Coordinates of C-alpha atoms in Angstrom, one line a residue:
Chain A
M1242 CA 0.0 0.0 0.0
R1243 CA 1.3 3.4 -1.0
L1244 CA 1.1 6.5 1.2
L1245 CA -1.1 8.1 -1.4
T1246 CA -3.7 5.5 -0.6
H1247 CA -3.1 6.0 3.1
N1248 CA -3.8 9.7 2.7
M1249 CA -7.2 9.2 1.3
L1250 CA -8.5 6.6 3.9
S1251 CA -10.2 7.2 7.2
S1252 CA -11.2 4.8 9.9
N1253 CA -14.6 3.6 9.0
I1254 CA -15.9 2.3 12.3
K1255 CA -19.4 3.4 13.3
G1256 CA -19.4 6.3 15.7
V1257 CA -15.8 7.3 15.1
E1258 CA -15.6 11.0 14.4
K1259 CA -12.0 11.8 13.8
G1260 CA -10.8 8.7 11.9
F1261 CA -8.0 10.4 10.0
P1262 CA -5.1 9.8 9.8
L1263 CA -4.8 6.1 10.5
R1264 CA -1.6 5.5 12.4
I1265 CA 0.9 3.2 10.6
E1266 CA 2.6 0.3 12.3
A1267 CA 5.3 -0.8 9.8
E1268 CA 6.8 -4.3 10.1
K1269 CA 8.0 -4.4 6.5
V1270 CA 8.3 -1.6 4.0
V1271 CA 9.3 -2.3 0.3
E1272 CA 10.4 0.2 -2.3
K1273 CA 9.2 -0.1 -5.9
P1274 CA 10.7 2.5 -8.2
V1275 CA 8.3 4.2 -10.7
E1276 CA 8.9 6.9 -13.2
M1277 CA 8.4 10.4 -11.8
N1278 CA 5.6 12.5 -13.2
A1279 CA 6.0 16.2 -12.1
D1280 CA 2.6 17.4 -13.3
F1281 CA 0.9 14.6 -11.3
L1282 CA 2.9 15.5 -8.2
R1283 CA 2.0 19.2 -8.5
K1284 CA -1.7 18.2 -8.7
M1285 CA -1.4 15.8 -5.7
F1286 CA 0.4 18.4 -3.6
E1287 CA -2.8 20.4 -3.5
K1288 CA -4.8 17.4 -2.3
V1289 CA -2.5 15.6 0.1
E1290 CA -2.8 16.4 3.8
W1291 CA 0.8 17.2 4.5
K1292 CA 1.0 16.6 8.2
A1293 CA -0.6 13.1 7.9
F1294 CA 1.7 12.3 5.0
L1295 CA 4.8 13.5 6.8
E1296 CA 4.0 11.4 9.9
A1297 CA 3.2 8.4 7.7
S1298 CA 6.5 8.7 5.8
R1299 CA 8.3 8.8 9.1
S1300 CA 6.6 5.7 10.5
M1301 CA 7.7 4.0 7.3
G1302 CA 11.3 4.9 8.1
Y1303 CA 11.7 7.8 5.6
A1304 CA 12.8 11.0 7.2
Q1305 CA 13.7 13.2 4.2
L1306 CA 10.5 15.3 3.9
P1307 CA 10.4 18.8 5.2
E1308 CA 8.2 19.7 8.2
E1309 CA 6.7 22.8 6.5
V1310 CA 5.9 23.1 2.9
D1311 CA 4.6 25.7 0.4
S1312 CA 3.9 25.4 -3.3
G1313 CA 7.1 27.3 -4.1
M1314 CA 9.0 24.1 -3.3
L1315 CA 7.4 22.4 -6.3
E1316 CA 10.0 24.2 -8.4
S1317 CA 12.8 22.2 -6.7
D1318 CA 13.7 18.9 -8.3
E1319 CA 15.1 17.7 -5.1
F1320 CA 11.8 18.3 -3.3
L1321 CA 9.8 16.7 -6.1
S1322 CA 11.9 13.6 -6.1
R1323 CA 11.5 13.1 -2.3
F1324 CA 7.8 13.8 -2.5
H1325 CA 7.6 11.3 -5.4
H1326 CA 9.5 8.7 -3.5
A1327 CA 7.4 8.9 -0.3
L1328 CA 4.1 9.2 -2.1
L1329 CA 4.4 6.5 -4.7
E1330 CA 7.5 4.3 -4.2
L1331 CA 7.3 3.3 -0.5
H1332 CA 4.9 0.4 0.1
L1333 CA 3.6 -0.8 3.4
E1334 CA 4.0 -4.6 2.9
E1335 CA 3.3 -5.9 6.4
G1336 CA 2.0 -4.2 9.5
A1337 CA -1.2 -2.5 10.4
L1338 CA -3.3 0.7 10.2
V1339 CA -4.6 1.8 13.5
C1340 CA -7.7 3.8 14.1
P1341 CA -6.6 7.0 15.9
E1342 CA -9.7 7.2 18.0
T1343 CA -10.4 3.6 19.1
G1344 CA -7.0 1.9 18.6
R1345 CA -8.6 -0.8 16.5
R1346 CA -6.0 -2.4 14.3
F1347 CA -6.6 -3.1 10.6
P1348 CA -3.9 -5.7 9.6
V1349 CA -1.9 -5.3 6.4
N1350 CA -0.7 -8.5 4.8
K1351 CA 1.1 -8.8 1.5
G1352 CA 0.5 -5.1 1.0
I1353 CA -3.3 -5.4 1.3
P1354 CA -5.0 -3.6 4.3
N1355 CA -8.0 -5.5 5.6
M1356 CA -10.6 -2.9 6.4
L1357 CA -13.5 -5.3 6.8
L1358 CA -15.6 -4.3 9.8
H1359 CA -17.0 -6.6 12.5
E1360 CA -20.8 -6.7 12.7
D1361 CA -20.9 -4.3 15.6
E1362 CA -18.7 -1.8 13.9
V1363 CA -20.9 -1.1 10.8
Chain B
M203 CA -1.4 1.0 -26.7
K204 CA -3.8 -0.4 -29.3
L205 CA -7.2 -1.8 -28.4
K206 CA -6.3 -5.3 -29.7
Q207 CA -3.1 -5.3 -27.7
L208 CA -4.9 -4.3 -24.5
E209 CA -7.6 -7.0 -25.1
G210 CA -4.9 -9.6 -25.7
L211 CA -3.1 -8.8 -22.5
L212 CA -6.3 -8.9 -20.4
G213 CA -7.2 -12.2 -22.0
G214 CA -4.3 -13.8 -20.2
L215 CA -5.5 -12.9 -16.7
D216 CA -6.7 -15.5 -14.2
Q217 CA -10.3 -15.4 -13.3
F218 CA -12.4 -16.8 -10.4
P219 CA -11.8 -20.5 -9.9
N220 CA -14.9 -20.8 -7.6
P221 CA -17.2 -17.9 -8.1
K222 CA -19.4 -16.9 -5.1
V223 CA -23.1 -16.6 -5.9
E224 CA -23.9 -14.2 -3.1
L225 CA -21.3 -11.7 -4.3
E226 CA -22.4 -12.1 -8.0
Q227 CA -18.9 -12.8 -9.1
Y228 CA -19.0 -12.7 -12.8
P229 CA -15.7 -12.1 -14.6
T230 CA -15.3 -9.0 -16.6
G231 CA -14.2 -10.4 -19.9
P232 CA -11.3 -8.9 -21.9
H233 CA -13.6 -7.8 -24.7
I234 CA -15.7 -5.6 -22.5
A235 CA -12.9 -4.4 -20.1
S236 CA -10.6 -3.3 -23.0
R237 CA -13.4 -1.3 -24.7
M238 CA -14.4 0.3 -21.4
L239 CA -11.0 1.5 -20.5
F240 CA -9.9 2.3 -24.1
T241 CA -13.0 4.6 -24.5
A242 CA -12.4 6.2 -21.1
E243 CA -8.8 7.1 -22.1
N244 CA -9.1 7.9 -25.8
S245 CA -12.4 9.7 -25.9
F246 CA -12.3 11.4 -22.5
E247 CA -8.7 11.3 -21.1
D248 CA -10.0 10.0 -17.8
I249 CA -7.2 7.3 -17.2
S250 CA -3.6 8.3 -18.0
N251 CA -1.9 10.4 -15.3
K252 CA -5.0 9.9 -13.1
V253 CA -5.9 8.4 -9.8
V254 CA -8.3 5.6 -10.6
A255 CA -10.3 3.4 -8.3
D256 CA -11.9 0.0 -9.2
F257 CA -14.9 -0.8 -7.0
G258 CA -15.6 -4.5 -6.5
C259 CA -12.5 -5.4 -8.5
G260 CA -12.9 -9.2 -8.5
C261 CA -9.8 -10.5 -10.2
G262 CA -8.6 -7.1 -11.0
T263 CA -9.2 -6.9 -14.8
L264 CA -10.4 -3.3 -15.0
G265 CA -7.7 -1.9 -12.7
V266 CA -5.0 -3.8 -14.5
A267 CA -6.4 -2.3 -17.8
A268 CA -6.2 1.2 -16.2
A269 CA -2.6 0.7 -15.1
L270 CA -1.7 -0.6 -18.6
L271 CA -3.1 2.7 -20.0
S272 CA -0.8 4.7 -17.7
A273 CA -3.0 5.6 -14.8
E274 CA -0.7 7.1 -12.2
H275 CA -2.2 5.3 -9.3
V276 CA -4.8 2.5 -9.2
L277 CA -6.6 1.5 -6.1
S278 CA -8.8 -1.7 -6.4
I279 CA -11.2 -2.7 -3.7
D280 CA -13.0 -6.0 -3.0
I281 CA -14.6 -7.7 -0.1
D282 CA -13.4 -11.1 -1.0
P283 CA -9.8 -12.1 0.0
K284 CA -9.5 -14.8 -2.6
S285 CA -10.3 -12.4 -5.4
L286 CA -7.7 -9.9 -4.2
E287 CA -5.1 -12.7 -4.1
I288 CA -5.8 -13.5 -7.7
A289 CA -6.0 -9.8 -8.6
S290 CA -2.6 -9.1 -7.1
L291 CA -1.0 -12.0 -8.9
N292 CA -2.6 -10.7 -12.1
A293 CA -1.0 -7.3 -11.5
E294 CA 2.3 -8.9 -10.8
E295 CA 2.1 -11.0 -14.0
L296 CA 1.6 -7.9 -16.2
E297 CA 4.2 -6.0 -14.1
V298 CA 1.9 -3.2 -13.2
D299 CA 1.9 -1.4 -9.8
M300 CA -1.5 -1.3 -8.0
D301 CA -2.9 -0.9 -4.5
F302 CA -5.6 -3.1 -3.1
I303 CA -7.9 -2.8 -0.1
Q304 CA -10.1 -5.5 1.3
S305 CA -13.3 -3.9 2.3
N306 CA -17.0 -3.6 1.6
V307 CA -17.3 -0.8 -1.0
M308 CA -20.2 0.6 1.0
D309 CA -18.2 0.9 4.3
L310 CA -15.0 2.7 3.3
R311 CA -14.7 6.2 4.5
W312 CA -12.8 8.6 2.2
R313 CA -10.9 11.8 2.9
G314 CA -10.7 14.5 0.3
Q315 CA -11.2 14.3 -3.4
I316 CA -8.2 12.4 -4.5
V317 CA -9.8 9.9 -6.8
D318 CA -10.3 11.2 -10.3
T319 CA -12.1 8.3 -11.9
V320 CA -14.0 5.3 -10.7
I321 CA -14.3 2.2 -12.9
M322 CA -16.5 -0.7 -12.0
N323 CA -18.4 -3.7 -13.0
P324 CA -20.8 -3.8 -10.1
P325 CA -23.0 -6.7 -9.1
F326 CA -26.0 -6.4 -11.4
G327 CA -28.3 -6.7 -8.4
T328 CA -30.0 -9.8 -9.5
R329 CA -29.2 -11.5 -6.2
K330 CA -29.2 -8.5 -4.0
K331 CA -31.7 -6.0 -5.4
G332 CA -30.2 -2.5 -6.1
A333 CA -26.6 -3.5 -5.4
D334 CA -25.4 -1.9 -8.6
L335 CA -27.0 1.4 -7.7
D336 CA -25.5 1.3 -4.2
F337 CA -22.1 1.0 -5.8
L338 CA -22.9 3.9 -8.1
N339 CA -24.0 6.1 -5.3
V340 CA -20.7 5.7 -3.5
A341 CA -18.7 6.0 -6.8
L342 CA -20.4 9.4 -7.5
K343 CA -19.4 10.6 -4.1
V344 CA -15.8 9.5 -4.4
A345 CA -14.9 10.4 -8.0
S346 CA -14.1 14.0 -8.9
Q347 CA -14.1 13.5 -12.6
A348 CA -16.0 10.5 -14.0
V349 CA -17.5 7.1 -13.2
Y350 CA -17.6 4.3 -15.7
S351 CA -19.9 1.5 -14.9
L352 CA -21.9 -1.4 -16.5
H353 CA -25.6 -1.9 -15.9
K354 CA -28.2 -4.1 -17.5
S355 CA -29.7 -2.4 -20.5
S356 CA -33.2 -3.4 -19.2
T357 CA -32.7 -0.9 -16.3
R358 CA -31.5 2.0 -18.5
E359 CA -34.2 4.5 -17.6
H360 CA -34.1 3.7 -13.9
V361 CA -30.3 4.1 -13.8
K362 CA -30.4 7.4 -15.5
R363 CA -33.2 8.8 -13.4
T364 CA -31.6 7.6 -10.1
A365 CA -28.1 8.9 -11.0
L366 CA -29.4 12.4 -12.0
R367 CA -32.1 12.8 -9.4
D368 CA -30.8 11.0 -6.3
F369 CA -27.1 10.8 -6.7
N370 CA -26.5 14.3 -7.8
A371 CA -24.8 13.3 -11.1
S372 CA -24.5 16.2 -13.5
N373 CA -24.5 13.9 -16.6
A374 CA -25.3 10.3 -17.3
E375 CA -24.7 8.9 -20.7
V376 CA -24.8 5.5 -22.3
L377 CA -21.6 5.1 -24.4
C378 CA -22.5 1.8 -25.9
E379 CA -24.5 -1.4 -25.5
L380 CA -22.5 -4.5 -25.1
R381 CA -23.3 -8.2 -25.0
Y382 CA -22.2 -9.8 -21.8
D383 CA -21.5 -13.5 -22.3
L384 CA -22.0 -15.3 -19.0
P385 CA -20.7 -18.8 -19.1
K386 CA -22.7 -21.2 -17.0
L387 CA -21.0 -20.5 -13.7
Y388 CA -23.7 -21.4 -11.2
K389 CA -26.2 -24.2 -10.8
F390 CA -29.2 -22.0 -11.1
H391 CA -28.2 -21.1 -14.6
K392 CA -30.3 -23.3 -16.8
K393 CA -28.8 -22.5 -20.2
K394 CA -25.2 -23.2 -21.1
E395 CA -24.5 -19.6 -21.8
V396 CA -26.5 -16.6 -21.0
D397 CA -26.0 -13.6 -23.2
I398 CA -27.4 -10.4 -21.7
A399 CA -27.3 -6.8 -22.9
V400 CA -25.4 -4.3 -20.7
D401 CA -24.8 -0.6 -21.1
L402 CA -21.5 1.0 -20.7
W403 CA -22.2 4.2 -18.8
R404 CA -20.2 7.4 -18.2
F405 CA -21.4 9.5 -15.3
V406 CA -20.1 12.9 -14.3
P407 CA -20.4 13.6 -10.6
G408 CA -22.1 16.9 -9.5
K409 CA -20.1 19.5 -7.7
H410 CA -18.9 18.1 -4.3
Q411 CA -19.2 20.1 -1.1
S412 CA -15.7 20.3 0.3

């Protein structure tokens, strides 16, 4: 699972009000190189919630993203390549996503988060 | 990529070994899948460089097709772990990078408007009434640009009315009518092969409240 997917998911348990961002417990992270698309990154920059993304990247063991960002940074190739790497090349392979409000763990196996809810959570 | 080439690649994908009746697991054949994605890309530019989600992906055919047509990020969702296992092997086989989530499409909660395009071959709702429209309702909330979906031609007027009136779609258009060949998958199928007419739809979501 890429961090782009992580950035668009909330905890979906019934009654949870602030389900975003899901905390990441990383047991295994893999890197899969893909070609960089600067236009796509510029578009995503407007949509990604930076703080959640930053924390997620750190919990995946990647500490190269700046704390504060502004759109001027999109002119920098160095920033773009780091943003690209964290957004699209890092994959959570084994671990869990944890609901920030209830602590419920959604396991991630072979890169696939299991977000199925129990009957009393729907 | 040419249409024939896309269809050929999709033809090599694995499909459900033991389809589950209650989930209406019918495979999306390479003929339909390739035309659906080819049209979305070449007539509307809704695939390449986009974030594409496949709802009820089954063995992953539509998402793989989107990835082959240069979608930047593909997220495929299904409730059935066996399907996801096959789908992820299919992606590996064709060397495309895709994300998967195991979930009921109805239950996921989304943040922001990151998904551009939703592609789906929903359950037609013959076992669970209205299942296809439940999928469509969610898809029109999640997509910011377009939703491509298949629905039985016999329900055309109903689908159109519901999408525009109840799901806030700003446009609903049948792009073409296709024949869906269902091999005899289940015991309750009396004929050897059932050939039903389905519509390929393109819906445009209404303006979302942010």
